[in-house]
Tab-separated table of C-alpha atoms and ligand atoms in Angstrom:
chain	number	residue	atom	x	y	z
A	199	UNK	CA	133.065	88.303	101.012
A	200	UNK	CA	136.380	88.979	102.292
A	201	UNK	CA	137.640	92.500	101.705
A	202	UNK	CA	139.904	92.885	104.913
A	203	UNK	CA	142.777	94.001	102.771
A	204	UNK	CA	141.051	95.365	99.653
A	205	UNK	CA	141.705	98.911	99.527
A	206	UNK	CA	138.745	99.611	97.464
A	207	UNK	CA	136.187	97.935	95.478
A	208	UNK	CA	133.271	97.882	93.984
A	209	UNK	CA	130.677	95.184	95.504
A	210	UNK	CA	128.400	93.960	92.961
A	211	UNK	CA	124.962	92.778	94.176
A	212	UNK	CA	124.104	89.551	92.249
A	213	UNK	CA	120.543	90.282	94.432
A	214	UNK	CA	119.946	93.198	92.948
A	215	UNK	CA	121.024	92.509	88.952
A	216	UNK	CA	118.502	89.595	89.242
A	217	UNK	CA	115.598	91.314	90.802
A	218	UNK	CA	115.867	94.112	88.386
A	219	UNK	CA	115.819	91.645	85.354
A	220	UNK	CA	112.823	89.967	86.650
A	221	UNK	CA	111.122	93.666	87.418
A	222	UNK	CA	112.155	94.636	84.032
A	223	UNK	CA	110.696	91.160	82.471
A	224	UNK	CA	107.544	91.217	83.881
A	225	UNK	CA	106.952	94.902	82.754
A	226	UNK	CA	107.101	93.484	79.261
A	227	UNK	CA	104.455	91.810	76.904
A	228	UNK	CA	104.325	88.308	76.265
A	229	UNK	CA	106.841	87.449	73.602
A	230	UNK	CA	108.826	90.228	74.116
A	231	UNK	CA	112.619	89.378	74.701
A	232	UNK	CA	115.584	90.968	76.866
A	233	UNK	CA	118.747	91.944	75.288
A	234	UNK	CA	121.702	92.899	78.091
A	235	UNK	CA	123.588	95.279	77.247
A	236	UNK	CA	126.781	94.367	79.186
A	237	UNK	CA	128.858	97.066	76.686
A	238	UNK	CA	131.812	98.708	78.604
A	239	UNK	CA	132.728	95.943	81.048
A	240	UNK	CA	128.756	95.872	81.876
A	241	UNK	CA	128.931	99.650	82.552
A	242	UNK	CA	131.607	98.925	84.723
A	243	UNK	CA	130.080	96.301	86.818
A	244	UNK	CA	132.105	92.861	85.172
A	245	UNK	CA	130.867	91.484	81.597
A	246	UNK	CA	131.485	88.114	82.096
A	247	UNK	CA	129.245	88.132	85.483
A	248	UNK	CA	126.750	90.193	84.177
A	249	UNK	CA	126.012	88.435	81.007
A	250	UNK	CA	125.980	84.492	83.295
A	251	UNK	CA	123.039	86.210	85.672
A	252	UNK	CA	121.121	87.957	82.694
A	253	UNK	CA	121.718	84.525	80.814
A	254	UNK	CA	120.330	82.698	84.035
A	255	UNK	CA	117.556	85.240	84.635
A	256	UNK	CA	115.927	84.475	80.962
A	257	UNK	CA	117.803	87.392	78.887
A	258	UNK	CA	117.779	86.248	74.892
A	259	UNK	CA	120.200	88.301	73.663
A	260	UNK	CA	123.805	90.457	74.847
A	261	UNK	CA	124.987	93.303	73.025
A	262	UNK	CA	128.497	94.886	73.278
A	263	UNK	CA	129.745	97.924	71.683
A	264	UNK	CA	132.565	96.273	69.722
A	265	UNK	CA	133.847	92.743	68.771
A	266	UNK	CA	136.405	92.697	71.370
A	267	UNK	CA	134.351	92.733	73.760
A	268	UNK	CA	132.363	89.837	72.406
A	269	UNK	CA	135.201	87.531	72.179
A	270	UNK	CA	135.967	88.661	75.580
A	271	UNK	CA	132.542	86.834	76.833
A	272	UNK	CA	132.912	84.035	74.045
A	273	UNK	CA	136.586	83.345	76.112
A	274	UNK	CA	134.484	83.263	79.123
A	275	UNK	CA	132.293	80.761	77.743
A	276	UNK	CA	128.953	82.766	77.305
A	277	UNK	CA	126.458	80.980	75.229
A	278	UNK	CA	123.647	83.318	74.582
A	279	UNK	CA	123.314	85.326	71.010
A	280	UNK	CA	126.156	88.267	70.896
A	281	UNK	CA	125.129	91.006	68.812
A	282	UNK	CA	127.927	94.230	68.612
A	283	UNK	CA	126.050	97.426	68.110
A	284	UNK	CA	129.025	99.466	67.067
A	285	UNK	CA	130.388	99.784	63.525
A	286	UNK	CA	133.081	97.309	63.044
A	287	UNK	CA	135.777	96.749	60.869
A	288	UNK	CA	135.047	94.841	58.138
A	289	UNK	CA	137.905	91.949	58.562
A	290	UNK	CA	136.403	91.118	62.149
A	291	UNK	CA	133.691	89.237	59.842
A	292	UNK	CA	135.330	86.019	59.599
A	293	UNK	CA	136.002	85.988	63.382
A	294	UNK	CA	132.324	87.075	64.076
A	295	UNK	CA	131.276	84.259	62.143
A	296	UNK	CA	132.672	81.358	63.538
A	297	UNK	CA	132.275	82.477	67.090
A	298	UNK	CA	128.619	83.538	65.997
A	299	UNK	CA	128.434	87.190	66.818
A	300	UNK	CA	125.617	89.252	64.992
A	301	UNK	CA	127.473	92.498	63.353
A	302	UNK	CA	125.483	95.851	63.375
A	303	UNK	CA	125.660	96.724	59.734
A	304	UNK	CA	124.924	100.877	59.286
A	305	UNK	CA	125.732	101.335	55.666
A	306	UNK	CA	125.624	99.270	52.069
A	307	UNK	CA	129.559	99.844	51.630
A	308	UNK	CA	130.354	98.288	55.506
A	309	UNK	CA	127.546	95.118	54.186
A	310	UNK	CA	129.891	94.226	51.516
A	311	UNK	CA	132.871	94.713	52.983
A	312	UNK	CA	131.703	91.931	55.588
A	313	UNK	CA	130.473	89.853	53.465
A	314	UNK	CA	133.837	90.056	51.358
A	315	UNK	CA	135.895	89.418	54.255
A	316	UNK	CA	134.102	86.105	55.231
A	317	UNK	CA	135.772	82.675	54.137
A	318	UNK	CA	134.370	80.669	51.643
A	319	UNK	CA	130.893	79.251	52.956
A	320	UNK	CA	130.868	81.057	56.037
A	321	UNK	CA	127.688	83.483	56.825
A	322	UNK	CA	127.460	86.259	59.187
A	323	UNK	CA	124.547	87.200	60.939
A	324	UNK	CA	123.643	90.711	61.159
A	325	UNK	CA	121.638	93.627	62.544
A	326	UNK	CA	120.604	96.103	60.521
A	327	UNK	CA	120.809	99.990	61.769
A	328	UNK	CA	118.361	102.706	61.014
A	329	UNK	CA	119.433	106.263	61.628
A	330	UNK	CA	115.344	107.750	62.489
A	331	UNK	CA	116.662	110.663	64.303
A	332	UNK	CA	120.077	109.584	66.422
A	333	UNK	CA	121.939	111.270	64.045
A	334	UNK	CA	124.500	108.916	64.396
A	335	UNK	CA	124.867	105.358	63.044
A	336	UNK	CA	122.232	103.376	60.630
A	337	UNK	CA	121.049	103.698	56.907
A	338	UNK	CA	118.699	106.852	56.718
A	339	UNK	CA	115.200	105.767	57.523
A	340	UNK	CA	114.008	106.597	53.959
A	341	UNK	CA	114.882	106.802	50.230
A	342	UNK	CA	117.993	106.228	49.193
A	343	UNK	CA	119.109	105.042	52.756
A	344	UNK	CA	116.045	102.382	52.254
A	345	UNK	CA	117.481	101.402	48.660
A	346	UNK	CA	120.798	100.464	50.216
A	347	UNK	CA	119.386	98.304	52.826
A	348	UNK	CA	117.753	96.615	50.573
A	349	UNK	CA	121.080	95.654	48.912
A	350	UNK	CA	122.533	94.459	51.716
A	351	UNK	CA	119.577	92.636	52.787
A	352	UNK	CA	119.956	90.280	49.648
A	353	UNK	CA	123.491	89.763	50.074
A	354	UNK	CA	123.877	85.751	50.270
A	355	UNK	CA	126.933	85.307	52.324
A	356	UNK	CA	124.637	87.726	55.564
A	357	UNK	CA	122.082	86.158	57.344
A	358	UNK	CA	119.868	89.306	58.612
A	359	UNK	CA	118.249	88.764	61.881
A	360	UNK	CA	117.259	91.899	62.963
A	361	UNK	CA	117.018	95.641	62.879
A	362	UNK	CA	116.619	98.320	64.903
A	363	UNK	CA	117.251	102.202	65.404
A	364	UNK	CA	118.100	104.009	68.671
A	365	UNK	CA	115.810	106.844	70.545
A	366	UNK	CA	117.974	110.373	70.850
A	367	UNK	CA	115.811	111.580	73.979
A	368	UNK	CA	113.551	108.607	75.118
A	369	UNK	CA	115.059	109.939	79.015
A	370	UNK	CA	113.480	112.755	78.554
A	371	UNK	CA	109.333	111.986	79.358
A	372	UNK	CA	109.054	115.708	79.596
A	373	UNK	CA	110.474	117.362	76.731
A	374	UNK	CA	111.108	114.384	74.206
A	375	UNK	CA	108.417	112.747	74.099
A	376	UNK	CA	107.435	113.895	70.670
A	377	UNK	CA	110.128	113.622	69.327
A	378	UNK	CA	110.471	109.826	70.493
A	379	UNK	CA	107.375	109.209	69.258
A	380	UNK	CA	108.789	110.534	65.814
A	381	UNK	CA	111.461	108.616	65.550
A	382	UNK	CA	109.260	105.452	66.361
A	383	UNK	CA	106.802	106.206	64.019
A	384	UNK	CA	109.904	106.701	61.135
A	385	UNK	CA	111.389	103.223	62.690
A	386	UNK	CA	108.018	101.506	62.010
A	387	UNK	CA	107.532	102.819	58.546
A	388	UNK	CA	111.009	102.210	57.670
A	389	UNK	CA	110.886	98.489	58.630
A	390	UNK	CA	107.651	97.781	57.143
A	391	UNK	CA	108.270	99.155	53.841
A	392	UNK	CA	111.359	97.219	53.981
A	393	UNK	CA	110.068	93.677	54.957
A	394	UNK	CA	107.621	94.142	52.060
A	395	UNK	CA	110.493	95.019	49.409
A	396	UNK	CA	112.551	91.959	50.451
A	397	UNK	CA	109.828	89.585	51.402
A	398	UNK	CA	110.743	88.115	54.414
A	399	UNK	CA	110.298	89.460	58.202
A	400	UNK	CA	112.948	90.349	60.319
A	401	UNK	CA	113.058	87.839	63.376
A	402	UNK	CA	114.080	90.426	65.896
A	403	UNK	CA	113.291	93.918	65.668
A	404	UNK	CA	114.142	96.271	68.762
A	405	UNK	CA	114.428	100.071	69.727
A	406	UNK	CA	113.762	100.634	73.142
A	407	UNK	CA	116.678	101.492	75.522
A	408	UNK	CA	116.289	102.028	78.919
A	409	UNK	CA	114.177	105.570	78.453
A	410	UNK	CA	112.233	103.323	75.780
A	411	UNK	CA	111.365	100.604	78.561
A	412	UNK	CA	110.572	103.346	81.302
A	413	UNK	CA	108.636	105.793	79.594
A	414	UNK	CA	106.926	103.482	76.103
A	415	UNK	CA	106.591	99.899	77.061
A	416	UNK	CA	102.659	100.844	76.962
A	417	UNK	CA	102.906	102.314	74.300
A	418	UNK	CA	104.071	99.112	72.124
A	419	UNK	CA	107.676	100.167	71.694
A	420	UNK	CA	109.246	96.712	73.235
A	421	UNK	CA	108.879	95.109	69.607
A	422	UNK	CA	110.445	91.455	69.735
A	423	UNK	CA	113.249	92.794	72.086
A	424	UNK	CA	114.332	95.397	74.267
A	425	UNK	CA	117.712	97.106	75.006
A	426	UNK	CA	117.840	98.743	78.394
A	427	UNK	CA	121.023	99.038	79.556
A	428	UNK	CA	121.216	101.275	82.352
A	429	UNK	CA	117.876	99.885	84.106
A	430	UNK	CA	119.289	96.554	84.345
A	431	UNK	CA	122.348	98.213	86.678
A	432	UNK	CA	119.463	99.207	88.978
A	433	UNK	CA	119.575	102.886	88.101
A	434	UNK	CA	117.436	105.690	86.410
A	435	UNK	CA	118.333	107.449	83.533
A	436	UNK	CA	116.448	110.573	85.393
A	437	UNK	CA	114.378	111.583	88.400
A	438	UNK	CA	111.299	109.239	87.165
A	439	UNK	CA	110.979	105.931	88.049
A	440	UNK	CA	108.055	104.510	85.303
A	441	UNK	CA	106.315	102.411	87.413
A	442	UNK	CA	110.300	100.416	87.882
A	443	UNK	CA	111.381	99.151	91.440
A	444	UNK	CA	115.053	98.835	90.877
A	445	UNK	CA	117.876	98.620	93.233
A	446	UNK	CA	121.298	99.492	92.682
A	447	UNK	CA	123.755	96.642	91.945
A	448	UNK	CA	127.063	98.537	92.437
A	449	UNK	CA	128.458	100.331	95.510
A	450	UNK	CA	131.732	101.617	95.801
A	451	UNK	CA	133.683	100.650	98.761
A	452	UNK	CA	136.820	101.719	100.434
A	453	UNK	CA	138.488	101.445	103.782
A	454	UNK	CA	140.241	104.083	106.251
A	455	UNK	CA	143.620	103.886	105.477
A	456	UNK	CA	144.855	106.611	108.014
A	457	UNK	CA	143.080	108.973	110.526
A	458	UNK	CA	145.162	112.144	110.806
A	459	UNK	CA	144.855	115.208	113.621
A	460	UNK	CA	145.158	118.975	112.062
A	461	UNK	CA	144.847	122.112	113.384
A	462	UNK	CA	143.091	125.386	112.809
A	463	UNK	CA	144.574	126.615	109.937
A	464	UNK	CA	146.550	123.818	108.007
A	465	UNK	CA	145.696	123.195	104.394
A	466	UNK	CA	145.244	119.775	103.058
A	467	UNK	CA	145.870	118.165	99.684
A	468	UNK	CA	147.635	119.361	96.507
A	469	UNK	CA	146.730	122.975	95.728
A	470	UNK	CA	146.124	123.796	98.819
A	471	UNK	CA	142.591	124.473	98.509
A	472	UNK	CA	141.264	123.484	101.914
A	473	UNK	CA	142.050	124.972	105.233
A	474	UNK	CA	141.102	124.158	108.658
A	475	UNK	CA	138.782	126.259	109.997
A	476	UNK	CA	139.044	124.340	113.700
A	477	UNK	CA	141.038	121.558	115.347
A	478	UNK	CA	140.187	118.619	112.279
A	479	UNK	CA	140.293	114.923	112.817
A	480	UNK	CA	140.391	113.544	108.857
A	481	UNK	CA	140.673	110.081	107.452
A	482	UNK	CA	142.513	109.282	104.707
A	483	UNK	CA	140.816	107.211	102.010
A	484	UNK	CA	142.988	105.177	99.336
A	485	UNK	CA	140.187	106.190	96.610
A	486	UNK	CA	141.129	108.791	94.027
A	487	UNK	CA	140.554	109.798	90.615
A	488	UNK	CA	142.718	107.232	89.276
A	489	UNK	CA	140.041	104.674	90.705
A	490	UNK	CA	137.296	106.560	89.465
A	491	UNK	CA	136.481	109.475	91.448
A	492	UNK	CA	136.606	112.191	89.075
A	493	UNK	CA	138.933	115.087	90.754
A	494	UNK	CA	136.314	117.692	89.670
A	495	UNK	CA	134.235	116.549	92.405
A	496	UNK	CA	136.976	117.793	94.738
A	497	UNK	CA	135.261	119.309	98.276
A	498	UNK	CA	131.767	118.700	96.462
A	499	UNK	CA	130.739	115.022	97.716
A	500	UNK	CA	129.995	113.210	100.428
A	501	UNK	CA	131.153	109.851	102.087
A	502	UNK	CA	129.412	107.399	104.248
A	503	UNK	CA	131.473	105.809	107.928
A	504	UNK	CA	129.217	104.184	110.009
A	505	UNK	CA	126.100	105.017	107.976
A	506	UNK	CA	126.487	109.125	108.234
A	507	UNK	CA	127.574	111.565	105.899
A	508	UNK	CA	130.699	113.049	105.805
A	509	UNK	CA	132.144	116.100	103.746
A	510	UNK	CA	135.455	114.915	101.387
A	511	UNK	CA	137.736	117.761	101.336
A	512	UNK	CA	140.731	119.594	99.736
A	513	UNK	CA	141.369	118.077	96.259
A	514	UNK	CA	141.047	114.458	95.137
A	515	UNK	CA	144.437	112.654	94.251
A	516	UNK	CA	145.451	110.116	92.590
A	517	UNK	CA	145.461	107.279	94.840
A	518	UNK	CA	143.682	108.960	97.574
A	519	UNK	CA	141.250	111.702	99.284
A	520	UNK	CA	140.450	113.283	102.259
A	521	UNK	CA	137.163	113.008	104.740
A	522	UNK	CA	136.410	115.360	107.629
A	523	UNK	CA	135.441	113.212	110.297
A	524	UNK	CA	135.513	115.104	113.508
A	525	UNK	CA	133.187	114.410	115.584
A	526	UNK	CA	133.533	110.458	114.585
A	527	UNK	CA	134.839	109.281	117.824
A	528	UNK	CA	138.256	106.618	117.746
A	529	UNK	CA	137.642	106.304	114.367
A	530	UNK	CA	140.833	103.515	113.194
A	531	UNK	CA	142.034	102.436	110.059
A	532	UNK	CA	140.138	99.622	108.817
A	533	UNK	CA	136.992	100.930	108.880
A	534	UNK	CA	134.662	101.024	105.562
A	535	UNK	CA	134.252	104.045	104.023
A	536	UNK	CA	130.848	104.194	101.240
A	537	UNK	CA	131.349	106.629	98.068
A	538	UNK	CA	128.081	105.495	96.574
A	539	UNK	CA	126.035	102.864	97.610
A	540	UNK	CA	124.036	102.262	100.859
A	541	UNK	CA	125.547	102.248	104.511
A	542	UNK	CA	122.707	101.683	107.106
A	543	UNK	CA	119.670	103.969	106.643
A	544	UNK	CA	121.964	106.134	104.652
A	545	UNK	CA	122.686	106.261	100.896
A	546	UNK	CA	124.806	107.906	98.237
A	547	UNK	CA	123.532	107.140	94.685
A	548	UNK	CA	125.447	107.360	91.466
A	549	UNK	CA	122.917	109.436	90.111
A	550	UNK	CA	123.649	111.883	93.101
A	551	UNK	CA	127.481	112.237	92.577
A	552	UNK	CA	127.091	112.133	88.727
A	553	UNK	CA	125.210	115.249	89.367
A	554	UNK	CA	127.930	116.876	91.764
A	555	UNK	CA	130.271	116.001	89.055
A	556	UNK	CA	127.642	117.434	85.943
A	557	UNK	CA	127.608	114.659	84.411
A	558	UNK	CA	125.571	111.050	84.333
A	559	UNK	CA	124.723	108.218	86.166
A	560	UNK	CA	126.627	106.103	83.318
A	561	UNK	CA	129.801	107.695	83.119
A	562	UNK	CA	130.000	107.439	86.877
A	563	UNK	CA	129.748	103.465	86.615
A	564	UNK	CA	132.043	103.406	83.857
A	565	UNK	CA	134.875	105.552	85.582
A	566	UNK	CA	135.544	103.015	88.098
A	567	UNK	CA	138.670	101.591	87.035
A	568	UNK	CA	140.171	98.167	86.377
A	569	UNK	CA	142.671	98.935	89.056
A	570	UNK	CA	139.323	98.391	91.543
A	571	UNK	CA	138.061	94.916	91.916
A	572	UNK	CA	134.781	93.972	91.217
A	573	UNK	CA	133.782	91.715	94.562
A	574	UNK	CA	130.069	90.170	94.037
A	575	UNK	CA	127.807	89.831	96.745
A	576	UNK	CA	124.143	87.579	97.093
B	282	LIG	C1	124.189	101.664	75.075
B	282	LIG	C2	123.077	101.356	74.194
B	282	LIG	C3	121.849	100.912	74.726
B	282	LIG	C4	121.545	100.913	76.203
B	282	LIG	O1	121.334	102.255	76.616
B	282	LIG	P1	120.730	102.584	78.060
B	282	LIG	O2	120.474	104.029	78.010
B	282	LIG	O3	121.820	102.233	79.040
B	282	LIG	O4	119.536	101.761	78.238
B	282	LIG	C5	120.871	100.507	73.843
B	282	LIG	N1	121.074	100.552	72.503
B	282	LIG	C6	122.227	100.997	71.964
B	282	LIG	C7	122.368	101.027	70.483
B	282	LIG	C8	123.260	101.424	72.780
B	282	LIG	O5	124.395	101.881	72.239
C-alpha cells in the first residue's frame, strides 16, 4: 500500500470486513441468509469492493438504496441478487428487469406502475414493504394497507420474492425494546395473514438491521435474511456490543503537510478563534471539511502522530486543519496523521468523533468524500 503522496485517504481493511461477516454469520441460525447493505458507496467504504468480499464471504443478497446504485455494481460485474430498498421510479422497471434487480414496492399505485413500465414478457422481481411502525415507507401492516398488497401480489408481470418491514428503534436495547418487539409482532401477523390470502410463501422474508442482529437474533428475528448494515463496517450502532467482536474496517488517514512555529498570542485559522496561549509548534493537515471532517467539530477532536493524541485547533477549512503538536519533537512533513482509526496502542473511533460532532457513527462514514481515495489493505 503505497500512500507516499496521498494526501489523505481512507484505508479500508479487507481483514476486518471479512472477519466481521464471518462473526456476524456464525451468530445466525442455520438457514438464515446475509444481505449487505453496501447503500451509499458501502457507507462510504467503496460498493464495488464491499459487495466482491461480502459476495466471497457467503453474503446471499446486496441491497442499495436506489437503482443507480445497483447498476453501478451490475457495471462492476457483481453477480449476487440486488435488491433496492428505496422507492423507485416506476420507468426504472424495465432496466431492473433485465439486469435482475429486485424493486422494493411500498404501495399498490407504485406495483402497477412497474409492472406497466416493463416490456412485453419481461417480469420484475420485487420486495414487498410493510410500514409496522417506521413511519416511513411500506403498505400499512393491516386493513386496507393488507388489501392492496394483496393486489399487487397477484400482479402477473411481478415476481414477489420477499417482504420485509424496518425496526424504528431496534439500537435502542434500553428504551425500545418494546416497541421493537411491537413492530415484530405486527410484521409477523401481517405476513402470515398475507401468505394465507395469496397462497403461496414468500421465499425471503427479513427485518432485522443491524440493532435487529445485535439485540434479537435470539429472539428469532433473523427470518430467512438479515440486513445489518452498519455491523458489517465493524461498528456499533451504540455503546453495546451484543455478544459481536467487530473491528473497524475504515480509518481515515492523512499526512503532515507543513509543521509551522507560532508564538504566544497569534491566532490561527479563519475566524480567528484560536490563540496561542505559549510558543506553539502546529502541523498542518491537508484534511478538511470538504473531505469529510465536518467544520462543527472545529477545536473539539483529536488526532493521532506517532500513536498519541493530539488537540486539532482553530477552525476546520476546507482543504485543511490545524494540530497542536508541541512537544512532538522534529516532527517533518510526511508523517501520518490518524483522524479515526487505530495508530499503535491508540485509537480514535467513528463512533467517538460522531459524538463530538452530535451526530452518528453512519453519517461520519458517509461524509468522507469522493475527493478521498479509498486504499484497501489485508
Ligand atoms: C440502511 C438500511 C438497513 C441497514 O441499517 P443498519 O442500521 O446500518 O444496519 C437495513 N434496512 C433498510 C431498509 C435500510 O434502509
Amino acid at each position: 500500500m503505497d500512500t507516499q503522496k496521498t494526501r489523505t485517504w481512507a484505508e479500508i481493511s479487507l481483514g476486518a470486513l471479512r472477519h466481521n461477516c464471518r462473526q456476524i454469520q456464525r451468530s445466525l441460525p442455520a438457514g438464515c441468509g446475509l444481505m449487505g447493505v453496501v447503500k451509499a458507496d458501502a457507507y462510504g467504504h467503496g460498493a464495488a469492493v464491499v459487495a466482491e468480499q461480502l459476495r466471497q464471504a457467503g453474503a446471499a443478497w446486496l441491497a442499495v438504496a436506489c437503482p443507480e446504485e445497483a447498476l453501478a455494481l451490475r457495471q462492476a460485474g457483481e453477480s449476487l441478487p440486488i435488491l433496492v430498498l428505496g422507492a423507485s421510479d416506476p420507468a426504472w422497471a424495465p432496466v431492473l428487469a433485465e439486469h435482475r434487480v429486485a424493486q422494493t414496492v411500498e404501495c399498490r399505485e407504485k406495483g402497477q406502475a412497474l409492472a406497466a413500465a416493463l416490456h412485453p414478457g419481461q417480469r420484475l422481481q420485487v420486495h414487498i414493504k410493510l410500514d409496522t411502525g417506521m413511519g416511513r415507507l411500506g403498505f400499512p401492516w393491516e386493513g386496507a394497507g393488507l388489501e392492496q398488497a394483496l393486489e399487487v401480489l397477484r400482479l402477473p408481470a411481478l415476481e414477489p420474492v420477499g417482504v420485509f418491514t424496518h425496526f424504528a428503534v431496534s439500537d435502542e436495547p434500553e428504551t425500545g425494546r418494546e416497541y421493537t418487539q411491537e413492530q415484530f409482532r405486527r410484521f409477523r401477523a401481517a405476513v402470515s395473514e398475507l401468505e394465507q390470502r395469496w397462497g403461496n410463501r414468500f421465499p425471503q422474508r427479513h427485518c432485522a438491521n443491524s440493532g435487529g442482529v445485535l439485540f434479537y437474533r435470539q429472539e428469532g428475528y433473523t427470518l430467512d435474511l438479515v440486513r445489518p448494515g452498519l455491523l458489517t463496517y465493524g461498528v456499533y450502532p451504540g455503546r453495546e456490543r451484543g455478544g459481536l467482536d467487530l473491528r473497524p474496517v475504515m480509518s481515515l488517514r492523512s499526512r503532515v503537510a507543513a509543521v509551522t512555529h507560532h508564538r504566544k498570542g497569534d491566532t490561527v485559522s479563519y475566524g480567528r478563534i484560536w490563540t496561542a496561549q505559549r510558543d506553539t509548534t502546529l502541523a498542518v493537515l491537508p484534511v478538511g471539511y470538504a473531505d469529510g471532517l465536518h467544520r462543527c467539530l472545529s477545536g473539539r477532536l483529536e488526532v493521532l502522530i506517532r500513536g498519541r493524541r493530539f488537540p486539532q485547533v482553530g477552525r476546520i477549512c476546507m482543504d485543511m486543519c490545524m494540530v497542536d503538536v508541541t512537544g512532538c519533537p522534529d516532527l517533518a512533513p510526511g508523517e501520518v496523521a490518524t483522524i479515526f482509526g487505530r495508530d499503535g496502542e491508540a485509537e480514535i473511533s467513528a463512533a467517538e468523533l460522531a459524538e463530538k460532532a452530535g451526530t452518528i457513527p453512519y453519517e461520519i462514514l458517509c461524509a468522507v468524500s469522493p475527493r478521498v481515495p479509498r486504499i484497501c489493505s489485508e
